[in-house]
Each structure stands twice: as structure tokens, then as C-alpha cells.
Coordinates of C-alpha atoms in Angstrom, one line a residue:
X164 CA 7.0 60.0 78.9
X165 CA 9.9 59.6 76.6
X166 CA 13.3 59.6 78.4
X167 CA 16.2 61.3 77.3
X168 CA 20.3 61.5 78.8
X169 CA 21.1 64.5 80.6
X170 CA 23.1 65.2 77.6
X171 CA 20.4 65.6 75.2
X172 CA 18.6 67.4 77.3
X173 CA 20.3 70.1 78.1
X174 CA 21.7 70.2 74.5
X175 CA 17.7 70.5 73.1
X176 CA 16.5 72.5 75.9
X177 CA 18.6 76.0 77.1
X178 CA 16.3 76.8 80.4
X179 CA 18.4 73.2 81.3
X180 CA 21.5 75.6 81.7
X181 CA 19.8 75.5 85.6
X182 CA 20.5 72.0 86.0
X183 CA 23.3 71.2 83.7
X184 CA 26.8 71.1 84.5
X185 CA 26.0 72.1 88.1
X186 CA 28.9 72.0 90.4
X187 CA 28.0 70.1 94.0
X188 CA 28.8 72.4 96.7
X189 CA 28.0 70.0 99.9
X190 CA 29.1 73.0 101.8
X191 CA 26.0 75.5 100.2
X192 CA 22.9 73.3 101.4
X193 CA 21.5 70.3 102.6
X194 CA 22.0 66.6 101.4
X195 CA 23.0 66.1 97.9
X196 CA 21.2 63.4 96.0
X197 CA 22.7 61.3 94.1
X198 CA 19.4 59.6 92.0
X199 CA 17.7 61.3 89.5
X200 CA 14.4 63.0 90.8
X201 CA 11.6 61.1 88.3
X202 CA 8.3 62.7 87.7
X203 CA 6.5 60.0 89.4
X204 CA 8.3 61.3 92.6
X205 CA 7.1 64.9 92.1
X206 CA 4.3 65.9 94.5
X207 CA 0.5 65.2 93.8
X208 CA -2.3 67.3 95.3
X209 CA -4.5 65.2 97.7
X210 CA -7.7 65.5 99.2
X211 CA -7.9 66.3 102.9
X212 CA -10.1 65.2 106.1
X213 CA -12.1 67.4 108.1
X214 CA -9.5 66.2 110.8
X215 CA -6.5 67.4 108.5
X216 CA -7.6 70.4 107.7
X217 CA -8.1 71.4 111.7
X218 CA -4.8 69.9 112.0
X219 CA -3.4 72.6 109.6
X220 CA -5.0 75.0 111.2
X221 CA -3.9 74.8 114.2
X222 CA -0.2 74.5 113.2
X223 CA -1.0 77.7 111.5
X224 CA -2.4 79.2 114.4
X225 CA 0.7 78.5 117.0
X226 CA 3.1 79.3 114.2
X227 CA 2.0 82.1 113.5
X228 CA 1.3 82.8 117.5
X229 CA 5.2 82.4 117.6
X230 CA 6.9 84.7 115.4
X231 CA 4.3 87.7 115.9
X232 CA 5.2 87.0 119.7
X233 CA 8.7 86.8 119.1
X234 CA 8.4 89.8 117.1
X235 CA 6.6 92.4 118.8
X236 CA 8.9 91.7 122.4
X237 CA 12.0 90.9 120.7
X238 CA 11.8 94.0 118.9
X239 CA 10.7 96.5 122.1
X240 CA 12.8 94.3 124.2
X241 CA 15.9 93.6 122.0
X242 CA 15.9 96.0 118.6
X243 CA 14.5 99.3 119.7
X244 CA 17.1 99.7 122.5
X245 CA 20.2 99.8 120.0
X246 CA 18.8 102.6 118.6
X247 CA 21.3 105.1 120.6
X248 CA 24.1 103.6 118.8
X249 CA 22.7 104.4 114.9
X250 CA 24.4 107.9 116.8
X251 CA 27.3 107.0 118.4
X252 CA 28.6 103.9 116.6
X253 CA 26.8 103.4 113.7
X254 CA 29.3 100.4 112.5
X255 CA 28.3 98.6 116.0
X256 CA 24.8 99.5 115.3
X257 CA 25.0 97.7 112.0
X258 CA 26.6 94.7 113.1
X259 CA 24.2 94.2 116.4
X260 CA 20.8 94.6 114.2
X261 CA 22.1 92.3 111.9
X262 CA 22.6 89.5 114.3
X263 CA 19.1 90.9 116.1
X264 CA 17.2 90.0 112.7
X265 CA 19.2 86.8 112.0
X266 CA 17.5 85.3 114.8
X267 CA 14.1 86.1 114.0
X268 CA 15.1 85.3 110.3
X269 CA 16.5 81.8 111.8
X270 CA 13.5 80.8 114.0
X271 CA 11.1 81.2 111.3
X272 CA 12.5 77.8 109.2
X273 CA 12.8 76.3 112.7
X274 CA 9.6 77.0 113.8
X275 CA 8.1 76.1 110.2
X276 CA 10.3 72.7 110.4
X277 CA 8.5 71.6 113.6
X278 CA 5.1 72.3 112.1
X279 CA 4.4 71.5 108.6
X280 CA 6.0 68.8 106.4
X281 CA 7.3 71.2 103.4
X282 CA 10.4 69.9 101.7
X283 CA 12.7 72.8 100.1
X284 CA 15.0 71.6 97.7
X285 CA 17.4 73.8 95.7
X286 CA 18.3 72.4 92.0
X287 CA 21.4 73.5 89.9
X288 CA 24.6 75.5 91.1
X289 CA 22.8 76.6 94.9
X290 CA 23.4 79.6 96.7
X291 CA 26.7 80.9 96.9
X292 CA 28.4 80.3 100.5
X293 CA 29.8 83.8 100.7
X294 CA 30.5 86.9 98.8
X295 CA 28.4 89.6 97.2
X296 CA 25.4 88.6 95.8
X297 CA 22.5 90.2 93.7
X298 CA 19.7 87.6 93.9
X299 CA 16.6 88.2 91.6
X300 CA 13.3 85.9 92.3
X301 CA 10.2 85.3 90.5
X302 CA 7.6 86.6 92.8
X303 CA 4.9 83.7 92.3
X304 CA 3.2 84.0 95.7
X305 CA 3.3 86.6 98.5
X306 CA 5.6 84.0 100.3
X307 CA 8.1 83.6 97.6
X308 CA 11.2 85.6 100.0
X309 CA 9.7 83.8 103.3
X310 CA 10.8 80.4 101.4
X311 CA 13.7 81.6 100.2
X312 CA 15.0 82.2 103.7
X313 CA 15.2 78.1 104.0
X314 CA 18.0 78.1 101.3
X315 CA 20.3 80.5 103.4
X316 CA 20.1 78.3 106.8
X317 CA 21.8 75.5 105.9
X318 CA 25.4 77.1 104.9
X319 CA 28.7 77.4 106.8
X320 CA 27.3 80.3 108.6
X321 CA 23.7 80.4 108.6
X322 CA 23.0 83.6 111.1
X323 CA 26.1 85.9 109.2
X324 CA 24.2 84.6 106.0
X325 CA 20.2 86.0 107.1
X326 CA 21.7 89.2 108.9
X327 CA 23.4 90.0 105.6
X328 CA 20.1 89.3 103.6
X329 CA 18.6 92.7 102.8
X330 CA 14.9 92.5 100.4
X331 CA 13.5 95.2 98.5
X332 CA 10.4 95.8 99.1
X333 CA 7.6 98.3 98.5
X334 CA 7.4 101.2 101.1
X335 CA 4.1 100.7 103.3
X336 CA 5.3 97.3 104.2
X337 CA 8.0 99.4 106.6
X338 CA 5.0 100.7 108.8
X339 CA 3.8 97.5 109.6
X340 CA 4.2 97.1 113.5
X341 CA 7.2 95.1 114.6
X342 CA 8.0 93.3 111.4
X343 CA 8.3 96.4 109.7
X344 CA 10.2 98.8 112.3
X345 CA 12.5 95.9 112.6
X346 CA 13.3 95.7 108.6
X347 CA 13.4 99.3 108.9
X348 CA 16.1 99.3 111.5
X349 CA 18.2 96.7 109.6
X350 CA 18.6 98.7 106.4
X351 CA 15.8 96.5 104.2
X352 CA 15.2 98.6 100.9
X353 CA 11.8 100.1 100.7
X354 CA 10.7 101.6 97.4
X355 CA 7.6 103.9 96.8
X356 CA 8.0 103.0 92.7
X357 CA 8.2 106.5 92.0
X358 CA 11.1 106.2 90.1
X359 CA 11.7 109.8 90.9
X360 CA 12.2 109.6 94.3
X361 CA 13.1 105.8 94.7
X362 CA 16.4 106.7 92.8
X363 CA 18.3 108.8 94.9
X364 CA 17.1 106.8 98.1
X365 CA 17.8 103.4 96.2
X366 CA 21.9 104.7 95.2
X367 CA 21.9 105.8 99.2
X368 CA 21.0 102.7 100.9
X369 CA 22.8 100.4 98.3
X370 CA 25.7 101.9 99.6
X371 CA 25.0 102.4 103.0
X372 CA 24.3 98.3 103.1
X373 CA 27.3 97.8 101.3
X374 CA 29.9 99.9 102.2
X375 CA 30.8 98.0 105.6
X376 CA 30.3 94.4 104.3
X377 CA 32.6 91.6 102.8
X378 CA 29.4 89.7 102.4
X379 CA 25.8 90.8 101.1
X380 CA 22.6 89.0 99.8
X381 CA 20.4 91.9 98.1
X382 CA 16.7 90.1 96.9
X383 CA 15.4 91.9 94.1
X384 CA 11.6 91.1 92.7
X385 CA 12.0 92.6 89.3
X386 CA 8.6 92.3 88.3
X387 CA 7.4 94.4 91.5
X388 CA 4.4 92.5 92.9
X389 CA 3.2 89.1 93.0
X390 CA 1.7 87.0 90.3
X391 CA -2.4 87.7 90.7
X392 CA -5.3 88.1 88.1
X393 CA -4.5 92.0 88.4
X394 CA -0.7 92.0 87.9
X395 CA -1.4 89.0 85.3
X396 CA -3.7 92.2 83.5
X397 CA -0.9 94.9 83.7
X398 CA 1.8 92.4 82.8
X399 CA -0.3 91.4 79.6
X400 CA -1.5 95.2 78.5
X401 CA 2.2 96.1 79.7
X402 CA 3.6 92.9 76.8
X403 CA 0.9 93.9 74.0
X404 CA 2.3 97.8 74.4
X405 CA 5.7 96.9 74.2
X406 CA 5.2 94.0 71.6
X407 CA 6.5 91.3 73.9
X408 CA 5.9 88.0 74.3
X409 CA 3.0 86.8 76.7
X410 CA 4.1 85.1 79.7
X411 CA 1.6 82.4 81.7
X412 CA 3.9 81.8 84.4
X413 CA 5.6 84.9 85.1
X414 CA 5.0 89.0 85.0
X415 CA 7.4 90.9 82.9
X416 CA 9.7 92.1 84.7
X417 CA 10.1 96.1 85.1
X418 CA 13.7 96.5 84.9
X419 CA 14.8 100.1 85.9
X420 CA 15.5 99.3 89.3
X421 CA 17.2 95.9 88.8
X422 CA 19.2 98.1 85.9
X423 CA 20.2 100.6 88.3
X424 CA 20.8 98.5 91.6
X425 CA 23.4 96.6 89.3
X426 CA 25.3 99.7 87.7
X427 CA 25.4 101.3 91.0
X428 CA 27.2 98.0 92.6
X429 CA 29.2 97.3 89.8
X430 CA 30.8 100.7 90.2
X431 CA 32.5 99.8 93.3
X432 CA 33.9 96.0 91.9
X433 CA 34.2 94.8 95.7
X434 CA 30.5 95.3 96.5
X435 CA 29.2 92.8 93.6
X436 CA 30.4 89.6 93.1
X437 CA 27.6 87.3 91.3
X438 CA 24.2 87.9 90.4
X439 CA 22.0 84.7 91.4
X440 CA 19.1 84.2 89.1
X441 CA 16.6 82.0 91.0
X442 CA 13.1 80.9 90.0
X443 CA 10.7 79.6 92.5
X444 CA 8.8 76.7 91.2
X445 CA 5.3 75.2 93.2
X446 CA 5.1 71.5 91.9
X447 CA 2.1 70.9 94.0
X448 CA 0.1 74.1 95.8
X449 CA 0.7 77.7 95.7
X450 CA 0.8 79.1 99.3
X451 CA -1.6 82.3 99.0
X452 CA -1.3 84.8 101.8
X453 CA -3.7 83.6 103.8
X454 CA -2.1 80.2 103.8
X455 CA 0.2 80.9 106.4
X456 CA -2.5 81.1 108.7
X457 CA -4.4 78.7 108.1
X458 CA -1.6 76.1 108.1
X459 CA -2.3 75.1 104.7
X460 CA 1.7 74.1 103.1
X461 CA 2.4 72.9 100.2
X462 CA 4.6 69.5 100.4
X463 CA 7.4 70.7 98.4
X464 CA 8.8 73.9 97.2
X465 CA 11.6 74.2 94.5
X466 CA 14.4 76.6 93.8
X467 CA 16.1 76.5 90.8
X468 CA 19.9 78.5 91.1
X469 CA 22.1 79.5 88.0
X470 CA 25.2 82.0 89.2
X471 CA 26.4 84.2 87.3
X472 CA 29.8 86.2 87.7
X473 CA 29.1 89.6 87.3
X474 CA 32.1 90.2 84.9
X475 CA 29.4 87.7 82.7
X476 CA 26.9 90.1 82.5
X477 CA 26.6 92.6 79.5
X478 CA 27.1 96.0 80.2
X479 CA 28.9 96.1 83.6
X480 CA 32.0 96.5 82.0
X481 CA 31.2 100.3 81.6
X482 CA 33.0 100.4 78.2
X483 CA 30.0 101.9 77.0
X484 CA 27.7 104.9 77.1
X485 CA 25.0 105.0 80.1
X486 CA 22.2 104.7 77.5
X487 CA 23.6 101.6 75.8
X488 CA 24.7 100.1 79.7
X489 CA 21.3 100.4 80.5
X490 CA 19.9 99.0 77.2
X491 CA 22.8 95.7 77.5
X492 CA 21.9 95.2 81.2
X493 CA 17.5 95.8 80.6
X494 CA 18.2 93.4 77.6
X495 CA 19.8 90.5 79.7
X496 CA 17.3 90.6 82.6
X497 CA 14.6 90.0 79.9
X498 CA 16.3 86.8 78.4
X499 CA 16.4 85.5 81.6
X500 CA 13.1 86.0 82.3
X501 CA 12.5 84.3 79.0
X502 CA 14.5 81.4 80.1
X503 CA 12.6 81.3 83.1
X504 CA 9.3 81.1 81.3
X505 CA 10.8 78.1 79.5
X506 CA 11.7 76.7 82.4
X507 CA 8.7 77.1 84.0
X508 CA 6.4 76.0 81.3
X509 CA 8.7 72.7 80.9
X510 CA 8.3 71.7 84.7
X511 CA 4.4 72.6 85.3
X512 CA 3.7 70.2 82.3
X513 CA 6.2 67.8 83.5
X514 CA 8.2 67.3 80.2
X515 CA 11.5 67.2 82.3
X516 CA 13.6 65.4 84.1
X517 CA 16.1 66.3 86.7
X518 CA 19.4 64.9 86.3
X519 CA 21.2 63.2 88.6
X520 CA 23.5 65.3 91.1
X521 CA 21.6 68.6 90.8
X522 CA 19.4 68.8 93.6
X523 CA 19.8 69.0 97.3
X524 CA 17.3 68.9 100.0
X525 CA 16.7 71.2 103.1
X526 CA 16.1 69.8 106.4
X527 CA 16.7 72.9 109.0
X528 CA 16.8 71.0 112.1
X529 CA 19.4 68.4 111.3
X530 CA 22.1 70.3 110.6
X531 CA 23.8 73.6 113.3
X532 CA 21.3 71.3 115.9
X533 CA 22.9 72.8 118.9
X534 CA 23.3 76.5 117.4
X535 CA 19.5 76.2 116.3
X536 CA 18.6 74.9 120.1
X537 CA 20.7 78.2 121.7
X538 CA 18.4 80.4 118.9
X539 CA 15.4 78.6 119.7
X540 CA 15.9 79.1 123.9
X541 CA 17.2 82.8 123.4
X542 CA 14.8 84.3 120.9
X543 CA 12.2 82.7 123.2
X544 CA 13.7 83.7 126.6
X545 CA 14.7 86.9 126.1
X546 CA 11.1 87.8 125.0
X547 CA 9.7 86.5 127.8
X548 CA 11.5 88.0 130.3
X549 CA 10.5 91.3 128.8
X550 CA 6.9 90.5 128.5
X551 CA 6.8 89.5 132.1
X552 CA 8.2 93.1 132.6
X553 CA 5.9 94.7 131.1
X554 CA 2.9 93.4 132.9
X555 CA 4.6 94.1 136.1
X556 CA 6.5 97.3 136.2
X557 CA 4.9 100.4 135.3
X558 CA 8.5 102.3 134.0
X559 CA 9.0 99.4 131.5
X560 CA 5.1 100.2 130.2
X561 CA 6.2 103.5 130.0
X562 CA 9.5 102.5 127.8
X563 CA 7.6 100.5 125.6
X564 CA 5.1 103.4 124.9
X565 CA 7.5 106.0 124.5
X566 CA 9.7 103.1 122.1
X567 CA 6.3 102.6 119.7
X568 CA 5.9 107.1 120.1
X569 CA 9.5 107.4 118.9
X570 CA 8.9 104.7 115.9
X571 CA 6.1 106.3 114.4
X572 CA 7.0 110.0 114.9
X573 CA 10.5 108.8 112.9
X574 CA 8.5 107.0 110.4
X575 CA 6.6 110.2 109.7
X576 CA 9.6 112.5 110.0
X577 CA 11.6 110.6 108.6
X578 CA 10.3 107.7 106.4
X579 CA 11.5 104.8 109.1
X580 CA 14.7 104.3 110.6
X581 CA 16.0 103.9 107.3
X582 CA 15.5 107.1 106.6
X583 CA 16.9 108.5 109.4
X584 CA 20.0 106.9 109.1
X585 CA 20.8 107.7 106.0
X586 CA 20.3 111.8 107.0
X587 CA 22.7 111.1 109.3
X588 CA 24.9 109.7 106.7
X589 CA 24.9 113.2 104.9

């Protein structure tokens, strides 16, 4: 393959604005290296044993074991009982499920670190330490936000960092026992994507998550669901209505929300600082759903990070009309998504490579070792003690069935504890 400087390259090829001119923040991730990452050191599928693939599964299976066990009795034995204070002290409230979730969020890199030998690395400018961020992801697998939670861990203040991530995500996912009662009670945005009614609730809780917080990470999906054979359809009939390009790597992205979630930031200058446009590249294996349990990893995983100030983006400036905001800011997400396409294209055929002093890689257990090994005894302790209860003594049987009663009954009333705490917002 025909080498070329890190110079030409980024001056012959724009999706290089990733890698180019990327300042090294030590303090943002893991270990910055300092040689260039050749294709012949990019991952290569291999062919597995009988023995290997058991292997997986098995680390699958206790993984898997772990956080639904962590889950379901950290969140009757630790996040159901603060809800009391979404009453009487709803900033408390805030600040306890934040650091509730952060754990869970925490143990799940740990956990994965232990069991499978995935390498994240991050490429270009990295995630931003602190501050307000918008971050908008590719959605390539159902995974794509479980991954991104690896990039997050290894900052100054990896816990703050997780309990300040909040995900949009599509509204069933909040009914989904323990995993979803818990993102419900920690302010996760869930939208129906009925525009019509996601509007009002989306303006709401963009402001409920912001208005108490120095530091936010809100994960956007713009193009609303994964990349599968019938999103691939939609995205395609969607591109031939519209008379836009095809896209083989990517959906299109459906940008009302994404508009919206920016204006209604940018109208409050302290609740938006950069909007972080990441893309989520496989070099060797996908991870499907179903991966996950069966233990099946793929060896690396990169993310690609290009910040940009928000005072950057077109549109935000509200100099102009609403209609010709919206048109600026629906305009911009496309091109990026273009230059992700690019970017994309370039790195799955392997006509690129990464300069020197872009890329850093995650190892979760070797840095915050002792905070990690508190998390690790507490998120496991704490659980048990409760289960132990609840095998033994009848009156905490009788919590945990009136704690699951109360969940659903405010999921239906109410839409989740989301819901509810925004009606007491009013």
C-alpha cells in the first residue's frame, strides 16, 4: 500500500480532520502512543476451536451472571429506596442516583476487562475531561453506547463522568426490569419517535438534566436504531426520496431531534459547551446482540473523536429565523455524517493510516486500581447483603414486592420515574 506523510494525508483526505492536528490530552484516556498504528497491526479475524468457543461462552455467561445480579439487587436494595427524596429533596435525589448508576456503569468495563481481551482505543482529539457535552454516535451495533462507556472510565473523574452520562433512547427500553427502572430513575431520555409528543417531554428533561449540572454527557443516536438489513431498507428508500446519497456504512441520520436537543441547550449558553462527533469503527467483528452472551468479543474496538465548540456550529448563534436555524443546524449534522461515511469507507478498505500521536488505548484496570477495587467490593457487597435478606426475612420480601408494585404502577401512570419527576417539576 502506498505510504503517504501525515501531511498529505490529511491535506487529500477531509474525514482525516479526526486524526489531524489532534491535541494529546494524557489527562482524557489511557496511554498515548507515540508510533504510528500500521495496517499490518490492525486486527484479523481468526478461526476458533471448539475449546475457544466454550471458553467464550462461558465468560459470557458469568458476565453476564454479574451485572443482571448486580442489577436487579442493587436496584431493590440501593436505587428504589431514594425514591422518597425525588419528594423532599429532589437535588439530593439527583446527585445520590447519579453516583447509584455510576457504579453499575463502572463495573461493567471492569467486569468486561477481567473477561474478554477487547482493546478500546480512542483516535483524534478524545473525550473532553469535563464540561457540557452533546455527543452524537454512529449506532453500528446494538452495543455501540455499552462500548462507549470504556472511553469515559479512564478520565480524572471516572464515576462524576458515567453518573453525568444520560443516553437517548427509545421508550420501551425504560420498562425493561431493573436496567430500565434504574435509567428511568436517573433521568435517561426515552423517546416514543412521535415527534408530537417526544417534543415537549424531550425540551422537559433536557432541562431537568441540565439545570443542576456544571458537567453533562448527553449521547444522541441520530439515526434512531441500529445498522440492520431493515434500517439499511428505510435508510435507502428514506435517501432515494430525499435524493441523497447512498450510504454503506451508516443510516441517514433523522435530524429533528438532534436539531432540537441542540437549539434547546444552546439557549441557555452554560448548559452546552462542545458537541463531540464520534464514530464507532469494528476493524475486526461486529458484536450483534446476542454476542454479549455468548462471549463472542471482537479484539479491538475504535472510536474516532473530533470536538467541536458549539460557538462552531452553524446556526446556534440564533441570528437567524427558527426555520433557517433549523435548516443551518439539519444541514451540518448531514456533512458530518458524510464525513463519517468517508471515513468509514477509508478504514474498512484499509487505505489509511493513522498518524503518529493520535490514538490512545484503554486498559480499565490499570489506572483508579484502588477506586475500581472499592467499586468492585461495594457494588458486590451491598447486593449481597440484600439478597441474603430477602431469602430470610419475610418484611424485606414484602418491600421488594411492594418496590417492583410501585415501579410498574408509576410506569403506567406515569410513563417511568421520569415521568413522574418531571410532573412534579410543574
Amino acid at each position: 500500500m502506498k505510504q503517504t506523510t501525515n501531511e498529505q494525508m490529511a491535506s487529500t483526505s477531509p474525514t482525516l480532520e479526526y486524526l489531524s492536528n489532534a491535541k494529546v490530552r494524557k489527562a482524557i484516556v489511557g496511554k498515548v502512543k507515540s508510533s504510528a498504528l500500521q495496517p499490518s497491526e490492525w486486527p484479523m479475524p481468526v478461526s476458533e476451536t471448539l475449546l475457544a468457543q466454550l471458553h467464550d461462552l462461558l465468560c459470557g455467561m458469568v458476565f453476564f451472571s454479574l451485572i443482571t445480579y448486580v442489577a436487579v439487587f442493587g436496584y431493590l436494595g440501593l436505587m428504589f429506596p431514594t425514591f422518597p427524596l425525588m419528594f423532599v429533596a429532589p437535588k439530593l435525589y439527583k446527585r445520590v442516583t447519579d453516583f447509584l448508576i455510576s457504579l453499575w456503569l463502572v463495573l461493567s468495563p471492569i467486569f468486561h476487562g477481567w473477561l474478554f481481551n477487547t482493546r478500546i482505543r480512542t483516535f483524534g482529539d478524545g473525550m473532553p475531561v469535563q464540561g457540557r457535552n452533546v455527543i452524537v454516535l454512529n449506532h453500528r451495533t446494538l452495543l455501540d453506547w455499552y462500548y462507549l462507556w470504556f472511553t469515559l472510565v479512564r478520565g480524572q473523574r471516572p464515576l462524576a463522568a458515567l453518573g453525568r452520562l444520560k443516553i437517548v433512547l427509545k421508550s420501551s427500553l425504560r420498562h425493561i426490569p431493573a436496567f430500565g427502572w434504574a435509567a428511568s430513575m436517573c433521568r435517561f431520555i426515552f423517546l416514543k419517535r412521535l415527534w408530537g409528543s417526544d417534543r415537549q417531554y424531550l425540551t422537559r428533561q433536557l432541562e431537568n438534566v441540565t439545570e443542576d449540572s456544571s458537567h453533562h454527557n448527553i449521547l444522541i443516536f441520530p439515526e434512531g436504531t441500529d445498522y440492520c438489513p431493515k434500517s439499511v431498507a428505510s435508510s435507502a428508500r428514506f435517501a432515494r426520496a430525499n435524493n441523497l446519497p447512498m450510504y454503506q456504512h451508516l443510516l441517514h441520520p433523522r435530524v429533528t431531534g438532534t436539531v432540537h436537543t441542540l437549539k434547546t441547550l444552546a439557549r441557555h449558553r452554560n448548559r452546552f459547551d462542545t458537541l463531540v462527533d464520534m464514530t464507532v469503527f469494528y476493524p475486526d467483528l461486529e458484536p450483534k446482540g446476542k454476542f454479549i452472551f455468548t462471549g463472542k468479543q471482537p479484539e479491538q474496538i475504535w472510536f474516532l473523536v473530533r470536538n467541536i465548540p458549539a460557538s462552531e456550529i452553524p446556526g446556534i448563534d440564533e441570528t437567524d429565523t427558527p426555520a433557517e436555524e433549523d435548516k443551518k443546524i439539519s444541514q451540518f449534522i448531514k456533512d458530518c455524517w458524510q464525513r463519517k461515511e468517508a471515513l468509514l469507507n477509508q478504514l474498512t478498505h484499509r487505505e489509511i493510516q493513522i498518524p503518529s500521536s493520535t490514538w490512545w488505548e484503554h486498559d480499565t484496570c490499570a489506572d483508579h486500581s484502588m477506586l475500581f477495587t472499592c467499586v468492585v467490593i461495594f457494588a458486590l457487597i451491598a447486593p449481597t447483603v440484600f439478597a441474603v435478606a430477602l431469602f430470610h426475612f419475610r418484611i424485606v420480601q414484602l418491600y421488594s414486592l411492594l418496590a417492583c408494585c410501585i415501579t410498574v404502577l408509576v410506569g403506567f401512570l406515569f410513563g417511568g420515574f421520569d415521568g413522574l419527576e418531571l410532573r412534579i417539576r410543574k
